[in-house]
Each structure stands twice: as structure tokens, then as C-alpha cells.
Coordinates of C-alpha atoms and ligand atoms in Angstrom, one line a residue:
M1 CA 29.3 1.4 5.1
P2 CA 33.2 1.4 5.1
G3 CA 36.3 -1.4 4.2
E4 CA 36.5 -4.6 2.9
R5 CA 33.6 -5.2 4.6
A6 CA 31.5 -3.1 2.5
K7 CA 31.9 -5.7 -0.6
Q8 CA 30.8 -8.6 1.6
R9 CA 28.5 -10.8 -0.7
L10 CA 24.5 -10.9 0.8
I11 CA 23.2 -14.1 0.9
V12 CA 19.6 -13.6 1.1
V13 CA 16.9 -16.3 2.9
S14 CA 13.5 -16.3 3.4
N15 CA 10.7 -18.6 3.3
R16 CA 9.5 -17.2 -0.3
L17 CA 11.7 -16.9 -3.0
P18 CA 10.9 -13.2 -4.3
Y19 CA 9.3 -14.3 -7.3
V20 CA 6.5 -16.4 -7.4
F21 CA 6.0 -19.8 -10.3
K22 CA 3.2 -20.4 -11.8
R23 CA 2.6 -22.8 -14.2
G24 CA 0.7 -21.4 -17.6
E25 CA -2.1 -22.5 -19.1
N26 CA 1.0 -24.2 -22.7
G27 CA 2.7 -26.0 -19.1
R28 CA 5.5 -23.5 -19.2
W29 CA 6.0 -22.0 -15.9
L30 CA 5.2 -18.1 -15.7
T31 CA 7.5 -16.0 -13.0
E32 CA 5.9 -12.8 -11.8
R33 CA 8.1 -10.5 -8.8
G34 CA 6.8 -10.4 -5.0
A35 CA 5.3 -6.9 -4.9
G36 CA 6.7 -6.6 -1.1
G37 CA 8.9 -3.6 0.1
L38 CA 11.6 -5.7 0.7
V39 CA 11.7 -7.2 -2.5
S40 CA 12.2 -3.8 -3.6
A41 CA 14.5 -2.8 -1.1
L42 CA 16.6 -5.6 -1.5
L43 CA 17.1 -5.7 -4.7
P44 CA 19.3 -3.1 -5.1
V45 CA 21.8 -4.0 -2.6
L46 CA 22.2 -8.0 -3.6
R47 CA 22.4 -6.1 -7.7
D48 CA 25.3 -4.0 -6.4
R49 CA 27.4 -6.4 -3.8
G50 CA 26.2 -9.3 -5.4
G51 CA 24.9 -12.1 -4.3
S52 CA 22.2 -15.1 -3.4
W53 CA 18.2 -15.4 -2.8
I54 CA 17.2 -18.6 -1.2
G55 CA 14.1 -19.5 -0.8
W56 CA 10.9 -22.0 -1.5
P57 CA 9.1 -21.4 -4.5
G58 CA 6.2 -21.9 -3.0
T59 CA 4.8 -24.6 -4.9
A60 CA 5.3 -28.4 -3.7
D61 CA 5.5 -28.9 -8.0
G62 CA 9.1 -31.0 -7.4
S63 CA 9.8 -31.0 -11.4
S64 CA 12.9 -30.4 -13.2
D65 CA 11.8 -28.0 -15.6
L66 CA 11.0 -25.4 -12.1
E67 CA 14.9 -25.3 -11.2
A68 CA 15.4 -23.9 -14.7
A69 CA 13.0 -21.4 -14.3
V70 CA 14.3 -20.3 -11.4
T71 CA 17.5 -20.1 -12.7
A72 CA 16.3 -18.3 -15.7
A73 CA 14.8 -15.9 -13.2
G74 CA 17.7 -15.2 -11.1
G75 CA 19.6 -14.4 -14.3
E76 CA 16.9 -11.9 -15.2
V77 CA 16.9 -9.9 -12.2
G78 CA 20.5 -9.9 -12.0
F79 CA 21.9 -12.3 -9.0
A80 CA 21.5 -15.7 -8.5
L81 CA 18.3 -16.8 -7.2
K82 CA 18.1 -21.0 -5.4
A83 CA 15.1 -22.8 -4.9
V84 CA 14.8 -25.2 -2.1
T85 CA 12.2 -28.0 -3.1
L86 CA 10.0 -28.9 -0.7
D87 CA 7.3 -32.0 -1.1
A88 CA 3.8 -32.0 -0.1
R89 CA 4.4 -33.9 3.5
E90 CA 7.2 -31.1 4.0
V91 CA 4.4 -28.0 3.2
H92 CA 2.4 -29.3 5.1
E93 CA 4.4 -30.2 8.9
F94 CA 6.5 -27.6 7.8
Y95 CA 4.4 -24.4 6.8
H96 CA 1.4 -25.1 7.7
G97 CA 2.3 -27.2 11.0
F98 CA 5.3 -25.5 12.7
A99 CA 5.0 -22.3 11.6
N100 CA 1.3 -21.8 10.7
E101 CA -0.8 -23.4 13.0
I102 CA 2.4 -23.6 16.2
I103 CA 4.5 -20.5 15.3
W104 CA 2.3 -18.2 14.2
P105 CA -0.7 -17.9 16.7
L106 CA 1.9 -18.5 19.7
F107 CA 4.1 -15.5 18.6
H108 CA 0.8 -13.3 18.3
D109 CA -0.9 -14.5 22.2
L110 CA -2.7 -17.0 20.8
Q111 CA -2.0 -19.6 22.1
S112 CA -5.2 -21.5 22.8
L113 CA -4.6 -21.6 18.7
C114 CA -1.8 -23.6 18.7
N115 CA -1.3 -27.3 17.2
F116 CA 1.5 -28.7 19.4
E117 CA 2.3 -31.7 17.5
P118 CA 5.0 -33.3 17.6
A119 CA 5.7 -34.6 13.8
Y120 CA 5.9 -30.2 12.9
W121 CA 8.7 -29.5 15.2
R122 CA 11.0 -32.7 13.5
T123 CA 9.9 -31.7 9.9
Y124 CA 10.6 -27.9 10.6
K125 CA 14.7 -29.5 11.5
E126 CA 14.3 -31.5 8.4
V127 CA 13.7 -28.3 6.4
T128 CA 15.8 -26.2 7.9
R129 CA 18.8 -28.3 7.3
K130 CA 17.5 -27.7 3.9
F131 CA 17.8 -24.6 4.0
A132 CA 21.4 -24.7 5.5
E133 CA 22.1 -26.7 2.6
A134 CA 21.1 -24.5 0.2
V135 CA 23.1 -22.1 2.0
L136 CA 26.1 -24.0 2.1
A137 CA 26.0 -24.7 -1.9
V138 CA 26.3 -21.4 -2.8
S139 CA 28.0 -19.0 -0.3
G140 CA 32.1 -18.6 -0.5
G141 CA 32.3 -19.0 3.8
D142 CA 32.9 -15.3 3.7
D143 CA 29.4 -14.5 2.1
F144 CA 26.7 -12.3 5.1
I145 CA 24.3 -14.7 5.1
W146 CA 20.9 -12.9 6.2
V147 CA 18.1 -15.4 7.1
H148 CA 14.0 -13.4 7.6
D149 CA 11.1 -15.0 9.8
Y150 CA 10.0 -17.1 11.7
H151 CA 9.9 -20.2 9.1
L152 CA 12.9 -19.8 9.8
M153 CA 14.7 -19.6 12.9
N154 CA 16.7 -22.8 12.9
V155 CA 18.9 -22.1 9.9
A156 CA 21.2 -20.7 11.4
A157 CA 21.5 -23.8 14.3
E158 CA 21.6 -26.6 11.3
L159 CA 24.7 -23.9 9.9
R160 CA 26.6 -24.2 12.7
A161 CA 26.1 -27.8 13.1
L162 CA 26.8 -28.1 9.1
G163 CA 30.4 -26.5 10.2
Y164 CA 29.3 -23.0 9.0
R165 CA 31.5 -20.2 10.5
S166 CA 30.5 -17.0 8.8
R167 CA 28.6 -14.3 9.7
I168 CA 24.6 -14.7 10.2
G169 CA 21.9 -12.3 10.3
F170 CA 18.4 -13.2 10.8
F171 CA 15.3 -10.4 11.2
L172 CA 11.7 -11.8 12.8
H173 CA 9.1 -10.0 10.9
I174 CA 6.3 -11.3 13.8
P175 CA 6.4 -10.2 17.4
F176 CA 8.1 -12.0 19.3
P177 CA 6.0 -13.0 22.6
S178 CA 6.3 -12.4 26.7
P179 CA 8.1 -15.5 29.0
D180 CA 4.1 -16.4 29.9
I181 CA 3.6 -17.5 26.2
F182 CA 6.9 -18.4 24.8
F183 CA 7.0 -20.9 27.8
N184 CA 4.6 -23.2 26.7
L185 CA 6.5 -23.7 23.6
P186 CA 7.5 -27.7 23.9
W187 CA 10.7 -26.7 22.4
R188 CA 11.7 -23.8 23.7
S189 CA 15.1 -24.7 24.9
A190 CA 16.0 -25.4 21.2
L191 CA 14.5 -22.8 19.9
L192 CA 16.1 -20.2 21.6
H193 CA 19.7 -22.2 21.5
A194 CA 18.9 -21.7 17.7
L195 CA 18.4 -17.9 18.2
S196 CA 21.4 -17.9 19.9
Q197 CA 23.5 -19.0 16.9
Y198 CA 22.6 -15.7 15.1
D199 CA 25.6 -13.0 15.1
L200 CA 22.6 -10.4 15.2
V201 CA 19.0 -11.0 15.7
G202 CA 16.1 -7.9 15.1
F203 CA 13.0 -7.3 16.2
Q204 CA 10.5 -4.7 15.2
T205 CA 10.0 -3.1 18.7
L206 CA 12.1 -2.6 21.8
R207 CA 9.3 -4.9 23.5
D208 CA 10.0 -7.7 21.0
R209 CA 13.6 -7.5 22.2
R210 CA 12.7 -7.0 26.1
N211 CA 10.7 -9.9 25.0
F212 CA 13.0 -12.4 23.2
I213 CA 16.2 -11.6 26.2
Q214 CA 13.5 -12.2 29.1
C215 CA 13.7 -15.7 27.1
L216 CA 16.8 -15.9 26.7
R217 CA 17.6 -14.8 30.6
S218 CA 15.3 -17.5 32.0
V219 CA 16.7 -20.3 30.4
M220 CA 20.5 -19.8 29.8
E221 CA 22.5 -20.1 32.5
E222 CA 24.8 -17.0 31.8
V223 CA 23.5 -14.0 30.1
A224 CA 25.6 -10.4 30.1
I225 CA 24.4 -7.5 28.3
Q226 CA 26.1 -4.6 26.7
G227 CA 25.0 -1.0 25.8
K228 CA 21.7 0.2 25.8
G229 CA 21.3 1.4 22.3
Q230 CA 19.3 0.6 19.4
V231 CA 21.5 -2.6 19.4
V232 CA 23.2 -3.9 22.4
S233 CA 25.6 -6.8 23.2
L234 CA 24.7 -10.6 24.7
T235 CA 27.0 -13.2 25.6
V236 CA 25.2 -16.1 25.5
N237 CA 26.5 -18.8 27.2
G238 CA 30.2 -17.2 25.5
R239 CA 29.0 -16.3 22.3
T240 CA 28.5 -13.3 21.2
V241 CA 24.9 -12.2 19.9
R242 CA 23.7 -8.6 18.9
V243 CA 20.4 -8.0 19.3
G244 CA 18.4 -5.0 18.2
N245 CA 15.0 -3.8 17.3
F246 CA 15.0 -2.3 13.4
P247 CA 11.3 -1.1 12.5
I248 CA 10.5 -2.3 9.4
S249 CA 9.6 0.0 6.6
I250 CA 8.4 1.1 3.0
D251 CA 9.3 2.4 -0.1
Y252 CA 8.0 5.7 1.3
D253 CA 9.2 7.9 -1.9
A254 CA 7.0 5.6 -4.0
F255 CA 4.3 5.1 -2.7
V256 CA 3.5 9.0 -2.5
R257 CA 4.6 9.3 -6.3
Q258 CA 2.4 7.3 -7.4
A259 CA -0.4 8.1 -5.0
G260 CA 0.1 11.0 -7.0
T261 CA -0.5 10.1 -10.1
D262 CA -3.4 11.1 -12.1
E263 CA -5.0 7.7 -12.8
V264 CA -4.4 7.1 -8.8
A265 CA -6.3 10.1 -8.2
Q266 CA -9.4 9.6 -10.2
R267 CA -9.6 6.3 -8.9
A268 CA -9.9 7.7 -6.0
Q269 CA -12.5 10.1 -6.7
E270 CA -14.7 7.6 -8.8
L271 CA -14.9 6.2 -5.2
H272 CA -16.6 9.1 -3.1
R273 CA -18.6 9.3 -6.5
L274 CA -20.1 6.0 -5.7
L275 CA -20.5 6.6 -2.2
P276 CA -21.7 9.8 -2.2
R277 CA -21.9 12.3 0.8
R278 CA -19.7 10.8 3.6
N279 CA -16.7 9.7 5.0
L280 CA -14.7 6.5 4.0
I281 CA -13.2 3.9 6.5
L282 CA -11.2 2.1 5.0
G283 CA -9.9 -1.4 6.7
V284 CA -7.2 -3.7 4.3
D285 CA -6.1 -7.0 6.0
R286 CA -5.3 -10.5 4.6
L287 CA -8.0 -12.9 5.6
D288 CA -6.3 -13.7 9.6
Y289 CA -7.1 -13.8 13.2
T290 CA -4.7 -12.1 13.8
K291 CA -6.1 -9.0 12.2
G292 CA -8.8 -8.4 14.3
I293 CA -11.1 -8.3 11.7
P294 CA -14.5 -9.4 13.4
L295 CA -14.0 -7.5 16.4
R296 CA -13.7 -3.9 13.8
L297 CA -16.8 -4.9 12.3
L298 CA -18.6 -5.4 15.9
A299 CA -17.2 -2.0 16.5
F300 CA -18.2 -0.5 13.2
K301 CA -21.7 -1.2 14.8
A302 CA -21.8 0.2 17.6
A303 CA -20.4 3.2 16.4
L304 CA -23.4 3.0 14.2
E305 CA -25.5 2.8 17.4
R306 CA -24.4 4.9 20.0
Y307 CA -24.4 7.4 17.4
P308 CA -27.0 7.7 15.0
E309 CA -25.7 11.4 13.4
L310 CA -22.9 8.8 11.7
R311 CA -25.7 6.3 10.0
E312 CA -25.9 7.2 6.3
R313 CA -22.6 9.5 6.9
I314 CA -20.3 6.8 7.3
S315 CA -18.8 3.7 4.7
L316 CA -16.6 1.2 5.4
I317 CA -14.5 -0.5 3.2
Q318 CA -13.2 -3.6 4.3
V319 CA -10.6 -5.3 2.0
V320 CA -10.3 -9.1 3.0
V321 CA -7.1 -10.3 0.8
P322 CA -7.4 -14.0 0.9
S323 CA -4.2 -16.1 2.5
R324 CA -3.3 -19.4 3.6
V325 CA -7.0 -21.2 2.8
D326 CA -6.1 -24.9 2.9
I327 CA -6.2 -23.8 6.9
P328 CA -9.5 -24.8 8.8
Q329 CA -9.2 -21.6 10.8
Y330 CA -8.8 -19.3 8.1
H331 CA -11.8 -21.2 6.6
D332 CA -14.0 -20.1 9.7
L333 CA -12.8 -16.6 9.9
K334 CA -14.5 -15.4 6.6
M335 CA -18.0 -17.6 7.2
K336 CA -17.2 -15.4 10.9
I337 CA -16.8 -11.9 9.0
E338 CA -19.1 -12.8 5.7
Q339 CA -22.3 -13.1 8.6
L340 CA -21.1 -10.4 10.1
V341 CA -21.1 -7.8 7.5
G342 CA -24.5 -9.2 6.7
E343 CA -26.2 -8.8 9.6
I344 CA -24.8 -5.6 10.2
N345 CA -25.7 -4.2 6.3
G346 CA -29.0 -5.9 6.9
G347 CA -29.7 -4.4 10.5
F348 CA -29.2 -0.7 8.4
V349 CA -29.4 -0.5 4.9
R350 CA -32.2 1.1 3.3
P351 CA -33.6 0.4 0.1
G352 CA -32.0 2.2 -2.8
G353 CA -30.1 3.3 -0.1
W354 CA -26.6 3.5 1.8
V355 CA -25.0 0.3 2.5
P356 CA -23.2 0.7 6.1
V357 CA -19.8 -2.1 5.5
W358 CA -18.5 -2.7 1.6
Y359 CA -16.6 -5.9 1.3
E360 CA -14.4 -7.2 -1.5
Y361 CA -13.1 -10.7 -0.8
G362 CA -9.9 -10.6 -3.2
S363 CA -6.3 -9.0 -4.0
L364 CA -6.7 -5.4 -5.2
R365 CA -4.2 -4.2 -8.1
R366 CA -1.7 -2.0 -6.3
K367 CA -3.6 1.3 -8.4
D368 CA -7.1 0.6 -7.2
L369 CA -5.2 -0.2 -3.1
L370 CA -3.3 3.3 -3.2
A371 CA -6.7 4.6 -5.2
Y372 CA -8.2 3.1 -1.8
Y373 CA -5.9 5.1 0.2
R374 CA -6.2 7.9 -1.4
A375 CA -9.8 8.0 -1.1
A376 CA -10.0 6.9 2.9
D377 CA -11.1 9.9 5.1
I378 CA -9.7 7.1 8.0
A379 CA -7.6 3.6 8.0
L380 CA -9.4 1.6 10.5
I381 CA -6.8 -0.7 11.3
T382 CA -7.1 -2.4 14.6
P383 CA -4.3 -6.0 14.7
L384 CA -5.1 -8.0 18.3
K385 CA -1.2 -8.7 17.4
D386 CA 0.9 -7.7 15.2
G387 CA 5.1 -7.3 14.1
M388 CA 4.6 -3.8 12.6
N389 CA 2.1 -3.6 9.7
L390 CA 2.5 -1.8 6.8
V391 CA -1.2 -0.9 5.9
A392 CA -0.5 1.7 8.5
K393 CA 2.6 3.6 6.9
E394 CA 1.6 3.6 3.6
Y395 CA -1.8 4.8 4.0
C396 CA -0.3 7.3 6.0
A397 CA 2.6 7.5 3.0
C398 CA -0.9 8.2 0.6
S399 CA -2.2 10.9 2.5
I400 CA -1.2 13.5 0.6
E401 CA -3.2 16.3 1.3
E402 CA -2.4 15.1 5.6
E403 CA -6.6 15.1 6.3
C404 CA -6.9 11.5 6.9
V405 CA -6.8 10.4 10.2
L406 CA -5.4 7.1 11.0
I407 CA -7.0 4.8 14.0
L408 CA -4.3 2.2 14.8
S409 CA -4.4 -0.5 17.2
E410 CA -1.8 -0.3 20.1
F411 CA -0.8 -3.9 19.8
A412 CA 0.6 -3.1 16.2
G413 CA 4.2 -3.2 15.9
A414 CA 4.0 0.6 14.1
A415 CA 2.4 2.1 17.3
A416 CA 5.5 3.0 19.2
Q417 CA 6.6 4.9 16.2
L418 CA 3.3 6.0 15.6
Q419 CA 1.6 6.9 18.3
N420 CA 2.4 10.7 18.2
G421 CA -0.2 11.1 15.6
A422 CA -2.9 8.1 15.0
L423 CA -5.6 7.7 17.3
L424 CA -4.6 4.4 19.2
V425 CA -7.2 1.8 20.4
N426 CA -7.4 -1.2 22.4
P427 CA -8.8 -3.7 20.0
Y428 CA -10.7 -6.0 22.6
D429 CA -12.5 -2.8 23.4
I430 CA -15.7 -2.5 20.6
E431 CA -16.9 0.2 22.5
G432 CA -13.9 2.3 22.8
V433 CA -12.9 2.0 19.4
A434 CA -17.1 2.8 18.3
D435 CA -16.1 6.0 20.5
M436 CA -12.9 7.2 18.6
L437 CA -14.1 6.6 15.0
H438 CA -16.6 9.1 16.2
R439 CA -14.1 10.8 17.5
A440 CA -12.4 11.0 14.0
F441 CA -15.2 11.7 12.3
T442 CA -15.8 15.2 14.3
M443 CA -11.6 15.8 14.5
S444 CA -11.1 19.1 13.1
D445 CA -9.3 20.0 10.0
E446 CA -6.0 21.6 11.7
E447 CA -5.7 18.3 14.2
R448 CA -6.1 15.5 11.4
R449 CA -3.2 17.9 9.3
A450 CA -1.3 18.2 12.9
R451 CA -1.2 14.1 13.5
M452 CA -0.8 13.2 9.7
R453 CA 2.2 15.6 9.2
R454 CA 4.1 14.2 12.4
M455 CA 3.4 10.9 11.3
R456 CA 4.6 11.2 7.5
R457 CA 7.5 12.7 8.6
S458 CA 8.7 9.6 11.0
I459 CA 7.5 7.0 8.3
R460 CA 9.8 9.6 5.7
E461 CA 12.9 10.0 7.7
T462 CA 13.1 6.0 8.5
D463 CA 11.6 4.4 5.7
I464 CA 12.5 1.0 4.3
F465 CA 16.1 1.6 2.6
W466 CA 16.9 3.1 5.9
W467 CA 15.9 -0.1 7.8
V468 CA 18.5 -2.4 5.7
D469 CA 21.2 -0.4 6.2
S470 CA 20.7 -0.4 9.5
F471 CA 20.3 -4.2 9.6
L472 CA 23.6 -4.3 7.8
R473 CA 25.8 -1.2 9.5
A474 CA 24.2 -3.3 12.5
A475 CA 25.8 -6.9 12.0
I476 CA 29.3 -5.5 10.6
A477 CA 29.8 -2.1 12.7
K478 CA 32.7 -2.6 15.6
D479 CA 31.2 0.6 17.5
L480 CA 28.0 -0.2 18.6
S481 CA 27.9 3.6 20.4
A482 CA 27.9 4.9 17.0
F483 CA 23.8 3.5 16.3
P484 CA 21.0 6.2 18.2
Q485 CA 21.2 5.4 22.0
P486 CA 18.4 6.3 24.3
A487 CA 18.1 10.3 24.1
D488 CA 18.3 10.2 20.5
H489 CA 16.8 6.9 19.1
A490 CA 14.5 8.3 16.2
T491 CA 12.2 6.0 16.5
E492 CA 12.5 5.6 20.5
A493 CA 12.5 9.2 21.0
V494 CA 9.1 7.8 21.9
P495 CA 9.3 4.7 23.9
D496 CA 7.5 1.7 23.3
Y497 CA 3.9 2.4 23.7
V498 CA 3.0 0.9 26.8
P499 CA -1.3 0.6 27.7
I500 CA -1.9 2.0 31.1
Ligands
LIG601 C1 3.7 -9.3 7.8 C2 3.7 -9.2 9.8 C3 5.2 -7.4 8.9 C4 -2.3 -6.1 1.5 N1 -3.6 -6.0 0.4 C5 -3.1 -6.3 -1.2 C6 -1.8 -6.1 -0.9 N2 -1.7 -6.0 0.7 C7 0.2 -5.4 1.5 C8 -0.2 -4.2 1.7 C9 1.5 -4.5 2.5 C10 1.1 -5.8 2.7 O1 0.7 -6.6 1.9 C11 0.9 -6.8 3.9 O2 1.3 -6.1 4.8 P1 2.1 -5.9 6.4 O3 2.9 -5.1 6.9 O4 0.0 -5.5 6.8 O5 1.1 -7.9 7.0 P2 1.8 -9.2 7.2 O6 1.4 -9.9 5.5 O7 1.1 -9.5 7.6 O8 3.2 -8.8 7.4 C12 3.2 -7.5 9.6 C13 5.2 -7.5 7.5 O9 5.4 -8.9 7.5 C14 6.7 -6.5 7.4 O10 7.4 -7.2 8.3 O11 4.6 -5.0 9.1 O12 3.2 -7.4 10.6 O13 2.3 -9.7 9.9 O14 2.5 -4.2 1.7 O15 0.3 -3.2 0.8 N3 -1.3 -5.5 -1.9 C15 -2.2 -5.9 -3.0 N4 -3.6 -5.9 -3.1 C16 -4.0 -5.7 -1.8 O16 -5.2 -6.2 -2.1 N5 -1.5 -5.5 -4.2

């Protein structure tokens, strides 16, 4: 990044801080670094350029010693952390309410699950105003502000209303729906207006970006587009907004390195000893209705019914990581999954013998997760809709011998990039997924390797560091033609996957 701009300070704004704060038994705050790739990718950038990370510490406990704990964690990490504290009502109406009972289901095409409670929108605006005020409190005015995800879409609008003029970027980690779905939102115009207050809006895939532009064009009077590469420039009611697709990724080298350790290899071998003479099929998901877990279980059952030769030759390890447990729909989903697991195991299991589904409810330690990735012969990743799905990329990175098969939903953002190697399925097509499981099971070693090699190359070339760098370059570049154009764009060389 040439010139002065390269050292512009960075202020990251996300719903959660990159640290988790919990009170220990002695009443003092315990601090633990978030484990995600985003945190690992942004820490070096923040240390190098200087800046701050603003977010909610994840607790409605507003005691004054929390702020001190947050500041102390910032001192250790090498840049400032700033907490936006929320009271219990705000957590309920902003986080559980607007973010997770409206935007999350709507943007995943599940509008029938939305609770369009008017109070949620009011609180959403109040809370995003708090985040904007926190930005103003730490920004010198010439910083680059990078806002993340659906919880905070309105922050730029609040910042502009407070008179902030410097550049602000936004990245949406979840899908952006088509106009037919988006227009159910009672506050659709206000939200589109809010998004057009950013200078750069980033999406996971070309499809999300197209949906956004179509929505803007339906609502705003004048929307002109310049360019046709990875990043385009829109003029929206006289304002210039850049819009691009930046498929998020993982720290590929770190996954390869860690998956290759003796400890992980031994744990993976132990799993095969426990579950001998069979292919292991893996599903790892947060407990969420978008991840398609019940339909996946039905597809697994259908595979055992349609292909008796698979019985005793495959086992599904399904890990479900607790998430948003305070929302009733999530509790119901857990019951449903556990009922289905019971039915499948009850229907096929023989005393002392094969157990078709190994179900684990809980969070795995990273080393165990890596061992599961390494041990699994087939990953069955079938979300009904997903922004990207990093589990798919992590699984490929950990497939060091390149002998594994990825079965992936065509509705995961990752399908656009991995269609050259994954077996793509429609997660609603129970028998189609069952057939694909059989195909994966019977696939030749040669085909497995060729497919996995293609996917791993693509993930290695566009890792999380590539992602951070391309987003920041798109924010400051003078000339967008330097960005991949349709013919040479690594991740768009294959077009978005379009189901027939
Ligand atoms: C959102 C969007 C988008 C999972 N189980 C355990 C564990 N994990 C880690 C995985 C992976 C992450 O959680 C899950 O990421 P996903 O991308 O698969 O899904 P979401 O949480 O829904 O993420 C998604 C993403 O944002 C990024 O933009 O891809 O579409 O929905 O990194 O490794 N980690 C540990 N134990 C577990 O049991 N330690």
C-alpha cells in the first residue's frame, strides 16, 4: 500500500471484542483471546498501523472494573481495546432481537422465522449510535474505520449524523438476500440508506453483491455503476460507494502446520481405532437452524436405507457447538436433532456393535477439532444458506494427505470458490444428498486427490491475509482497474455457482 495512506490507523468495530471476558471464582475478570481467523489476521495489522478495536465485551455486567480489565487486555495485545457496554434490555432488543430474530433469519432466506418487533429497530438505532460515539471517542478523524457484520450495519449512518467525514468500510459476514426477501423488512429503505453511507461495502460472494445492488436500484432513485471487476464503484444519490466481493478465508498455513503435529495425528488415529473399519463422516456446526443439521441427519439415514452396503461401513460424527441458547428456536432445534439421532441409532444399532451417529453437543478444544478434521474421510457440510462456511475450508486445509472428500451445500458461500473440487448438493434434497454420500464413499483415490488438491490450492492462494489485504486495498486504491477483472479474478475465474 503505497504512500501516506498505508499507515493510516485502523479502527475495527465488531459486535464482540477479540477477547472474551468472564468473572473468575475469585470475582476477578478472566480474559481469553478469541480463537477465530479474523482475530489472528487483524492483530498484526493493528499492531503495525496502530489503532483500536471497539466491541461489546459479551456481558451485561456493567461494573466499573470491567472497563479496567478491557484496557489492561489492550495493553497486553499492543493496541487499544474499547468496550461498548450494553444493559440487559439492550442485549435483549439489539442482540437477541434485531440482530438475531430479524436480520439473521431474513438474510438467510428464512423470513418466516422473523419477529419484526418495532421496538427492536429503535433499540438497534440506539445501540449503533453508542458504537458510533465510541468510534468518535477514539478516532483522530483521519483513521480508517472497519465495521463488521450484520449487528452493526447502521454505524456509518450514525457516524455521518454525528458529523464524521473520514472513510468507513463495512464487511458483511452473512449472505445478502435477494430483493424478494429483503423487501419484507419494514425498515428496508433506512437500512439501504445506512449501508450507502459507507465508502466500501464488502460481501462474501458475487451473488450477495448482486443482490445488494439490485435492492439499492429498486429503492434509490439514481444508482450508477462504474467498472466490472472484483470491486466496482457506485454512485448512489450523488455519493460514491465502492462495493466488492471478498470471500473470507482461514490462516491456511497455521491449519496445515497444526494438523501435521504428532499430537493431532495420534488423536486422529485413536478415533479410527475407536471406530474401526469404516469411513468417518464429519459434520461440525454451531447450533443454528441455518446449518441444516436435521435434514443432514435424514439424508444420512436415507443413505443407510438406500445403500445397505454402507451399513457398518460409515459413521457420522456430528459435533454441535452451543450457540444463542437463550433464543427459544435454538432450544427447539437441539431437541429435534437429539430426537433424530436417537431414531437413527435406535433403528440401526445392534447390541455391542456399530453406532451409526456419534453425536457430541459441546465445544471442542482446537486440537480435538483438528483431529476430527484429519480423521474424517468425508465432510458433510450442508447449510441451508451460509455466508461462507469456514469449516469447509479448515477441513480441506487439514486434509494433508489429500485423500478426503468434501460434500458441500450449493447454498454456502464457499461453493462459489470450491465448486471445482467439492461434491455440491442441494441440502433440501434428502435423497440427492444420500446418493452423493454413496458417491463419495465409492470415489476412487485418484479422483479424491485431484479434487482435494484443486480446493487446497485455491484456499492457500486466497487465505485470510489475502482477504484483509484486498479489503484494505479496495478501500484506499485510487484506481479500481488494478483489482481482478472478470477474466483473471482468482475467485471469480469460476463464476458463482448457479444451480440448474
Ligand atoms: C459466520 C457466518 C462465515 C466450530 N466448532 C468449534 C470451533 N468452530 C469454529 C470453526 C470455524 C468457526 O467456528 C465457524 O465458522 P463458520 O464460518 O463455519 O460459521 P459461523 O460461525 O456461522 O460464521 C459464516 C463466518 O461468519 C466468517 O465470515 O463463514 O458463513 O455464518 O472457524 O473452526 N472451534 C473450536 N471448537 C469447536 O467445537 N475451537
